[in-house]
Amino acid sequence: GNSVTQMEGPVTLSEEAFLTINCTYTATGYPSLFWYVQYPGEGLQLLLKATKADDKGSNKGFEATYRKETTSFHLEKGSVQVSDSAVYFCALTNTGFQKLVFGTGTRLLVSP
Amino acid sequence: SQTIHQWPATLVQPVGSPLSLECTVEGTSNPNLYWYRQAAGRGLQLLFYSVGIGQISSEVPQNLSASRPQDRQFILSSKKLLLSDSGFYLCAWSRANAGYTFGSGTRLTVV
């Protein structure tokens, strides 16, 4: 079946540090890939997405590239801010019903 | 524009009491609807999904049930809550090529 594996957290960084959160997936067919962000006490917001191999999703300084050869969709940001502290979820949908399958989430803590 | 409303935001209920969480969608028709749960320290688990009125599919056997009495209304229920039902419940909707939109969530604490 479809599954998503994320690196365990928390990830603790100082402001302006470089961020990478690893995500790999297992899926049949050609999934679409997503990163969602959950700020404290809130629901989920779509951060970025990619719908086919080699696509790069980007938003708010975050980027992720759909790598079919390594079945990965790692999230990166060149310089994190305290306001980026949140839980980040990698997810995929496959064709058909579009059920969204999530990874376990990675908590990011950014200190001043 | 499309919006999704979920309530209540927080809820504290005793063990054995009933539960009803409601989710409504505005600005779209015939959406796919979903209930997810996020337990403490764990990821998001799909509980139920619905492709139309009265059509409910359960992903995980449990103490909960779902209903869709109207096109844009999705209700999560329980007759008797367990301690293990505590968590953060998220409603979401999707349509083809429109991605997912999540509600703001309900934090349920069963005491």
PDB file of C-alpha atoms in Angstrom:
ATOM      1  CA  GLY A   1       0.000   0.000   0.000  1.00  0.00           C
ATOM      2  CA  ASN A   2       0.887   3.661   0.007  1.00  0.00           C
ATOM      3  CA  SER A   3       3.000   5.003   2.837  1.00  0.00           C
ATOM      4  CA  VAL A   4       5.130   7.991   3.804  1.00  0.00           C
ATOM      5  CA  THR A   5       8.184   7.953   6.046  1.00  0.00           C
ATOM      6  CA  GLN A   6       9.502  11.119   7.660  1.00  0.00           C
ATOM      7  CA  MET A   7      12.545  11.765   9.776  1.00  0.00           C
ATOM      8  CA  GLU A   8      11.816  11.797  13.467  1.00  0.00           C
ATOM      9  CA  GLY A   9      11.960  15.035  15.350  1.00  0.00           C
ATOM     10  CA  PRO A  10      12.177  17.315  16.965  1.00  0.00           C
ATOM     11  CA  VAL A  11      14.533  19.214  14.727  1.00  0.00           C
ATOM     12  CA  THR A  12      16.099  22.044  16.705  1.00  0.00           C
ATOM     13  CA  LEU A  13      17.775  24.889  14.828  1.00  0.00           C
ATOM     14  CA  SER A  14      18.970  28.404  15.431  1.00  0.00           C
ATOM     15  CA  GLU A  15      17.473  31.237  13.432  1.00  0.00           C
ATOM     16  CA  GLU A  16      18.940  31.580   9.919  1.00  0.00           C
ATOM     17  CA  ALA A  17      20.143  27.965   9.860  1.00  0.00           C
ATOM     18  CA  PHE A  18      19.552  25.689   6.877  1.00  0.00           C
ATOM     19  CA  LEU A  19      16.688  23.228   7.178  1.00  0.00           C
ATOM     20  CA  THR A  20      16.205  19.795   5.675  1.00  0.00           C
ATOM     21  CA  ILE A  21      13.381  17.461   6.652  1.00  0.00           C
ATOM     22  CA  ASN A  22      13.595  14.112   4.902  1.00  0.00           C
ATOM     23  CA  CYS A  23      10.586  12.384   3.404  1.00  0.00           C
ATOM     24  CA  THR A  24      10.427   9.181   1.402  1.00  0.00           C
ATOM     25  CA  TYR A  25       7.399   7.410   0.057  1.00  0.00           C
ATOM     26  CA  THR A  26       6.109   4.103  -1.209  1.00  0.00           C
ATOM     27  CA  ALA A  27       3.304   4.182  -3.721  1.00  0.00           C
ATOM     28  CA  THR A  28       1.922   2.490  -6.781  1.00  0.00           C
ATOM     29  CA  GLY A  29       1.466   4.523  -9.895  1.00  0.00           C
ATOM     30  CA  TYR A  30       2.227   8.229  -9.950  1.00  0.00           C
ATOM     31  CA  PRO A  31       1.386   9.942  -6.678  1.00  0.00           C
ATOM     32  CA  SER A  32       1.118  13.635  -5.997  1.00  0.00           C
ATOM     33  CA  LEU A  33       3.257  14.786  -3.068  1.00  0.00           C
ATOM     34  CA  PHE A  34       2.580  17.458  -0.472  1.00  0.00           C
ATOM     35  CA  TRP A  35       4.014  19.203   2.523  1.00  0.00           C
ATOM     36  CA  TYR A  36       1.559  20.471   5.128  1.00  0.00           C
ATOM     37  CA  VAL A  37       2.355  22.647   8.128  1.00  0.00           C
ATOM     38  CA  GLN A  38       0.583  22.747  11.466  1.00  0.00           C
ATOM     39  CA  TYR A  39       1.251  25.753  13.670  1.00  0.00           C
ATOM     40  CA  PRO A  40       0.617  25.371  17.413  1.00  0.00           C
ATOM     41  CA  GLY A  41      -3.065  24.933  18.193  1.00  0.00           C
ATOM     42  CA  GLU A  42      -4.159  25.129  14.569  1.00  0.00           C
ATOM     43  CA  GLY A  43      -5.252  22.836  11.774  1.00  0.00           C
ATOM     44  CA  LEU A  44      -3.212  21.923   8.718  1.00  0.00           C
ATOM     45  CA  GLN A  45      -2.236  24.275   5.937  1.00  0.00           C
ATOM     46  CA  LEU A  46      -0.887  23.264   2.567  1.00  0.00           C
ATOM     47  CA  LEU A  47       2.692  24.485   2.290  1.00  0.00           C
ATOM     48  CA  LEU A  48       3.637  23.200  -1.159  1.00  0.00           C
ATOM     49  CA  LYS A  49       3.003  20.397  -3.587  1.00  0.00           C
ATOM     50  CA  ALA A  50       4.358  18.612  -6.648  1.00  0.00           C
ATOM     51  CA  THR A  51       2.304  16.488  -8.972  1.00  0.00           C
ATOM     52  CA  LYS A  52       4.892  14.792 -11.188  1.00  0.00           C
ATOM     53  CA  ALA A  53       8.494  13.680 -11.207  1.00  0.00           C
ATOM     54  CA  ASP A  54      11.125  16.455 -11.147  1.00  0.00           C
ATOM     55  CA  ASP A  55       8.545  19.086 -10.221  1.00  0.00           C
ATOM     56  CA  LYS A  56       9.682  21.529  -7.553  1.00  0.00           C
ATOM     57  CA  GLY A  57       7.116  22.914  -5.157  1.00  0.00           C
ATOM     58  CA  SER A  58       7.930  26.146  -3.365  1.00  0.00           C
ATOM     59  CA  ASN A  59       6.293  28.565  -0.957  1.00  0.00           C
ATOM     60  CA  LYS A  60       7.417  30.991   1.757  1.00  0.00           C
ATOM     61  CA  GLY A  61      11.074  30.148   1.123  1.00  0.00           C
ATOM     62  CA  PHE A  62      10.475  26.393   1.451  1.00  0.00           C
ATOM     63  CA  GLU A  63      11.223  24.049  -1.438  1.00  0.00           C
ATOM     64  CA  ALA A  64      10.847  20.345  -2.193  1.00  0.00           C
ATOM     65  CA  THR A  65      11.638  18.421  -5.366  1.00  0.00           C
ATOM     66  CA  TYR A  66       9.752  15.295  -6.440  1.00  0.00           C
ATOM     67  CA  ARG A  67      12.468  12.661  -6.992  1.00  0.00           C
ATOM     68  CA  LYS A  68      10.996   9.527  -8.476  1.00  0.00           C
ATOM     69  CA  GLU A  69      14.343   7.728  -8.707  1.00  0.00           C
ATOM     70  CA  THR A  70      14.873   7.990  -4.957  1.00  0.00           C
ATOM     71  CA  THR A  71      11.146   8.151  -4.052  1.00  0.00           C
ATOM     72  CA  SER A  72      11.835  11.244  -1.994  1.00  0.00           C
ATOM     73  CA  PHE A  73      10.362  14.693  -1.412  1.00  0.00           C
ATOM     74  CA  HIS A  74      12.689  16.373   1.083  1.00  0.00           C
ATOM     75  CA  LEU A  75      11.708  19.773   2.467  1.00  0.00           C
ATOM     76  CA  GLU A  76      14.377  22.500   2.527  1.00  0.00           C
ATOM     77  CA  LYS A  77      14.696  26.130   3.528  1.00  0.00           C
ATOM     78  CA  GLY A  78      17.830  28.179   3.310  1.00  0.00           C
ATOM     79  CA  SER A  79      17.294  30.334   6.401  1.00  0.00           C
ATOM     80  CA  VAL A  80      14.690  29.448   9.002  1.00  0.00           C
ATOM     81  CA  GLN A  81      12.906  31.927  11.249  1.00  0.00           C
ATOM     82  CA  VAL A  82      11.433  31.544  14.719  1.00  0.00           C
ATOM     83  CA  SER A  83       7.991  31.808  13.102  1.00  0.00           C
ATOM     84  CA  ASP A  84       8.703  28.593  11.150  1.00  0.00           C
ATOM     85  CA  SER A  85       8.429  26.584  14.359  1.00  0.00           C
ATOM     86  CA  ALA A  86       5.659  24.103  13.665  1.00  0.00           C
ATOM     87  CA  VAL A  87       4.967  20.468  12.807  1.00  0.00           C
ATOM     88  CA  TYR A  88       5.570  19.550   9.171  1.00  0.00           C
ATOM     89  CA  PHE A  89       3.770  16.658   7.501  1.00  0.00           C
ATOM     90  CA  CYS A  90       4.742  14.981   4.271  1.00  0.00           C
ATOM     91  CA  ALA A  91       1.827  13.388   2.430  1.00  0.00           C
ATOM     92  CA  LEU A  92       0.787  11.771  -0.826  1.00  0.00           C
ATOM     93  CA  THR A  93      -2.315  11.044  -2.815  1.00  0.00           C
ATOM     94  CA  ASN A  94      -2.554   8.522  -5.527  1.00  0.00           C
ATOM     95  CA  THR A  95      -4.890   8.423  -8.494  1.00  0.00           C
ATOM     96  CA  GLY A  96      -8.506   7.535  -7.999  1.00  0.00           C
ATOM     97  CA  PHE A  97     -10.087   8.430  -4.719  1.00  0.00           C
ATOM     98  CA  GLN A  98      -7.426  10.898  -3.649  1.00  0.00           C
ATOM     99  CA  LYS A  99      -7.083   9.712  -0.070  1.00  0.00           C
ATOM    100  CA  LEU A 100      -4.286  11.683   1.547  1.00  0.00           C
ATOM    101  CA  VAL A 101      -1.729   9.505   3.329  1.00  0.00           C
ATOM    102  CA  PHE A 102       0.433  11.307   5.888  1.00  0.00           C
ATOM    103  CA  GLY A 103       3.789  10.744   7.437  1.00  0.00           C
ATOM    104  CA  THR A 104       4.063  10.954  11.204  1.00  0.00           C
ATOM    105  CA  GLY A 105       5.104  14.595  11.173  1.00  0.00           C
ATOM    106  CA  THR A 106       8.331  16.323  12.162  1.00  0.00           C
ATOM    107  CA  ARG A 107       8.383  19.039  14.785  1.00  0.00           C
ATOM    108  CA  LEU A 108      10.671  21.977  14.018  1.00  0.00           C
ATOM    109  CA  LEU A 109      11.837  24.238  16.829  1.00  0.00           C
ATOM    110  CA  VAL A 110      13.694  27.413  15.850  1.00  0.00           C
ATOM    111  CA  SER A 111      15.374  29.460  18.574  1.00  0.00           C
ATOM    112  CA  PRO A 112      16.436  33.107  18.293  1.00  0.00           C
TER     113      PRO A 112
ATOM    114  CA  SER B   1     -14.862  31.044  -1.928  1.00  0.00           C
ATOM    115  CA  GLN B   2     -14.783  27.653  -0.288  1.00  0.00           C
ATOM    116  CA  THR B   3     -14.648  27.437   3.490  1.00  0.00           C
ATOM    117  CA  ILE B   4     -14.869  24.655   6.004  1.00  0.00           C
ATOM    118  CA  HIS B   5     -16.259  25.019   9.497  1.00  0.00           C
ATOM    119  CA  GLN B   6     -15.565  22.621  12.311  1.00  0.00           C
ATOM    120  CA  TRP B   7     -16.828  22.817  15.871  1.00  0.00           C
ATOM    121  CA  PRO B   8     -16.378  22.854  18.738  1.00  0.00           C
ATOM    122  CA  ALA B   9     -12.733  23.858  18.942  1.00  0.00           C
ATOM    123  CA  THR B  10     -12.169  22.113  22.252  1.00  0.00           C
ATOM    124  CA  LEU B  11     -14.182  19.554  24.150  1.00  0.00           C
ATOM    125  CA  VAL B  12     -13.748  17.761  27.452  1.00  0.00           C
ATOM    126  CA  GLN B  13     -16.010  14.763  27.908  1.00  0.00           C
ATOM    127  CA  PRO B  14     -16.231  12.019  30.541  1.00  0.00           C
ATOM    128  CA  VAL B  15     -15.629   8.392  29.688  1.00  0.00           C
ATOM    129  CA  GLY B  16     -18.840   6.736  28.560  1.00  0.00           C
ATOM    130  CA  SER B  17     -20.492   9.920  27.333  1.00  0.00           C
ATOM    131  CA  PRO B  18     -21.655  10.418  23.715  1.00  0.00           C
ATOM    132  CA  LEU B  19     -19.848  12.526  21.130  1.00  0.00           C
ATOM    133  CA  SER B  20     -20.939  14.570  18.158  1.00  0.00           C
ATOM    134  CA  LEU B  21     -18.504  16.660  16.127  1.00  0.00           C
ATOM    135  CA  GLU B  22     -19.799  18.557  13.148  1.00  0.00           C
ATOM    136  CA  CYS B  23     -18.142  19.770   9.985  1.00  0.00           C
ATOM    137  CA  THR B  24     -19.726  21.811   7.212  1.00  0.00           C
ATOM    138  CA  VAL B  25     -18.370  22.989   3.901  1.00  0.00           C
ATOM    139  CA  GLU B  26     -19.405  26.082   1.994  1.00  0.00           C
ATOM    140  CA  GLY B  27     -18.804  27.208  -1.553  1.00  0.00           C
ATOM    141  CA  THR B  28     -18.584  23.829  -3.251  1.00  0.00           C
ATOM    142  CA  SER B  29     -20.833  20.892  -4.058  1.00  0.00           C
ATOM    143  CA  ASN B  30     -20.370  17.138  -3.921  1.00  0.00           C
ATOM    144  CA  PRO B  31     -17.010  17.285  -2.157  1.00  0.00           C
ATOM    145  CA  ASN B  32     -15.178  14.269  -0.802  1.00  0.00           C
ATOM    146  CA  LEU B  33     -15.199  14.581   2.981  1.00  0.00           C
ATOM    147  CA  TYR B  34     -12.778  13.153   5.537  1.00  0.00           C
ATOM    148  CA  TRP B  35     -12.274  12.765   9.259  1.00  0.00           C
ATOM    149  CA  TYR B  36      -8.684  12.461  10.504  1.00  0.00           C
ATOM    150  CA  ARG B  37      -7.410  11.980  14.017  1.00  0.00           C
ATOM    151  CA  GLN B  38      -4.063  13.043  15.421  1.00  0.00           C
ATOM    152  CA  ALA B  39      -3.300  11.294  18.692  1.00  0.00           C
ATOM    153  CA  ALA B  40      -0.679  12.732  21.041  1.00  0.00           C
ATOM    154  CA  GLY B  41       2.804  12.155  19.656  1.00  0.00           C
ATOM    155  CA  ARG B  42       1.508  10.432  16.562  1.00  0.00           C
ATOM    156  CA  GLY B  43       0.754  11.324  12.966  1.00  0.00           C
ATOM    157  CA  LEU B  44      -2.534  11.815  11.211  1.00  0.00           C
ATOM    158  CA  GLN B  45      -4.752   8.794  10.779  1.00  0.00           C
ATOM    159  CA  LEU B  46      -7.652   8.709   8.342  1.00  0.00           C
ATOM    160  CA  LEU B  47     -10.779   7.560  10.176  1.00  0.00           C
ATOM    161  CA  PHE B  48     -13.611   7.960   7.672  1.00  0.00           C
ATOM    162  CA  TYR B  49     -14.210   9.280   4.194  1.00  0.00           C
ATOM    163  CA  SER B  50     -17.312   9.961   2.155  1.00  0.00           C
ATOM    164  CA  VAL B  51     -17.851  10.435  -1.553  1.00  0.00           C
ATOM    165  CA  GLY B  52     -21.536  11.363  -1.277  1.00  0.00           C
ATOM    166  CA  ILE B  53     -24.609  11.660   0.913  1.00  0.00           C
ATOM    167  CA  GLY B  54     -25.059   8.574   3.045  1.00  0.00           C
ATOM    168  CA  GLN B  55     -21.842   6.985   1.723  1.00  0.00           C
ATOM    169  CA  ILE B  56     -19.329   6.341   4.475  1.00  0.00           C
ATOM    170  CA  SER B  57     -16.167   4.272   4.389  1.00  0.00           C
ATOM    171  CA  SER B  58     -14.308   3.382   7.550  1.00  0.00           C
ATOM    172  CA  GLU B  59     -10.556   3.077   7.479  1.00  0.00           C
ATOM    173  CA  VAL B  60      -9.960   1.822  10.998  1.00  0.00           C
ATOM    174  CA  PRO B  61     -12.313  -0.230  13.180  1.00  0.00           C
ATOM    175  CA  GLN B  62     -12.982   1.687  16.356  1.00  0.00           C
ATOM    176  CA  ASN B  63     -15.430   3.197  18.748  1.00  0.00           C
ATOM    177  CA  LEU B  64     -16.453   5.962  16.365  1.00  0.00           C
ATOM    178  CA  SER B  65     -18.917   6.345  13.501  1.00  0.00           C
ATOM    179  CA  ALA B  66     -19.543   8.950  10.837  1.00  0.00           C
ATOM    180  CA  SER B  67     -22.579  10.174   8.943  1.00  0.00           C
ATOM    181  CA  ARG B  68     -23.234  12.479   6.019  1.00  0.00           C
ATOM    182  CA  PRO B  69     -26.866  13.572   6.189  1.00  0.00           C
ATOM    183  CA  GLN B  70     -26.400  16.406   3.686  1.00  0.00           C
ATOM    184  CA  ASP B  71     -23.999  17.014   0.816  1.00  0.00           C
ATOM    185  CA  ARG B  72     -21.816  19.433   2.757  1.00  0.00           C
ATOM    186  CA  GLN B  73     -22.243  18.135   6.289  1.00  0.00           C
ATOM    187  CA  PHE B  74     -20.086  15.455   7.909  1.00  0.00           C
ATOM    188  CA  ILE B  75     -20.609  14.299  11.489  1.00  0.00           C
ATOM    189  CA  LEU B  76     -18.342  12.219  13.703  1.00  0.00           C
ATOM    190  CA  SER B  77     -20.067  10.412  16.560  1.00  0.00           C
ATOM    191  CA  SER B  78     -19.626   8.000  19.382  1.00  0.00           C
ATOM    192  CA  LYS B  79     -22.181   6.413  21.682  1.00  0.00           C
ATOM    193  CA  LYS B  80     -19.696   5.913  24.525  1.00  0.00           C
ATOM    194  CA  LEU B  81     -16.308   7.596  24.573  1.00  0.00           C
ATOM    195  CA  LEU B  82     -13.165   5.817  25.678  1.00  0.00           C
ATOM    196  CA  LEU B  83     -10.021   7.389  27.091  1.00  0.00           C
ATOM    197  CA  SER B  84      -8.226   6.325  23.911  1.00  0.00           C
ATOM    198  CA  ASP B  85     -10.559   8.524  21.854  1.00  0.00           C
ATOM    199  CA  SER B  86      -8.712  11.613  23.083  1.00  0.00           C
ATOM    200  CA  GLY B  87      -6.943  13.480  20.307  1.00  0.00           C
ATOM    201  CA  PHE B  88      -7.101  16.222  17.754  1.00  0.00           C
ATOM    202  CA  TYR B  89      -9.803  15.628  15.124  1.00  0.00           C
ATOM    203  CA  LEU B  90      -9.580  17.247  11.746  1.00  0.00           C
ATOM    204  CA  CYS B  91     -12.237  17.446   9.079  1.00  0.00           C
ATOM    205  CA  ALA B  92     -11.214  17.999   5.465  1.00  0.00           C
ATOM    206  CA  TRP B  93     -12.728  18.179   2.009  1.00  0.00           C
ATOM    207  CA  SER B  94     -11.364  17.696  -1.463  1.00  0.00           C
ATOM    208  CA  ARG B  95     -12.407  17.709  -5.069  1.00  0.00           C
ATOM    209  CA  ALA B  96     -10.562  16.547  -8.134  1.00  0.00           C
ATOM    210  CA  ASN B  97      -7.644  18.895  -8.859  1.00  0.00           C
ATOM    211  CA  ALA B  98      -8.626  21.139  -5.948  1.00  0.00           C
ATOM    212  CA  GLY B  99      -6.439  19.593  -3.279  1.00  0.00           C
ATOM    213  CA  TYR B 100      -7.413  19.213   0.343  1.00  0.00           C
ATOM    214  CA  THR B 101      -8.720  21.898   2.682  1.00  0.00           C
ATOM    215  CA  PHE B 102      -8.655  21.238   6.404  1.00  0.00           C
ATOM    216  CA  GLY B 103     -10.806  22.616   9.171  1.00  0.00           C
ATOM    217  CA  SER B 104      -9.237  24.170  12.243  1.00  0.00           C
ATOM    218  CA  GLY B 105      -9.683  21.008  14.289  1.00  0.00           C
ATOM    219  CA  THR B 106     -11.333  19.893  17.522  1.00  0.00           C
ATOM    220  CA  ARG B 107      -9.221  18.966  20.503  1.00  0.00           C
ATOM    221  CA  LEU B 108     -11.067  16.250  22.409  1.00  0.00           C
ATOM    222  CA  THR B 109     -10.019  15.234  25.900  1.00  0.00           C
ATOM    223  CA  VAL B 110     -11.778  12.265  27.440  1.00  0.00           C
ATOM    224  CA  VAL B 111     -11.467  12.216  31.224  1.00  0.00           C
TER     225      VAL B 111
END
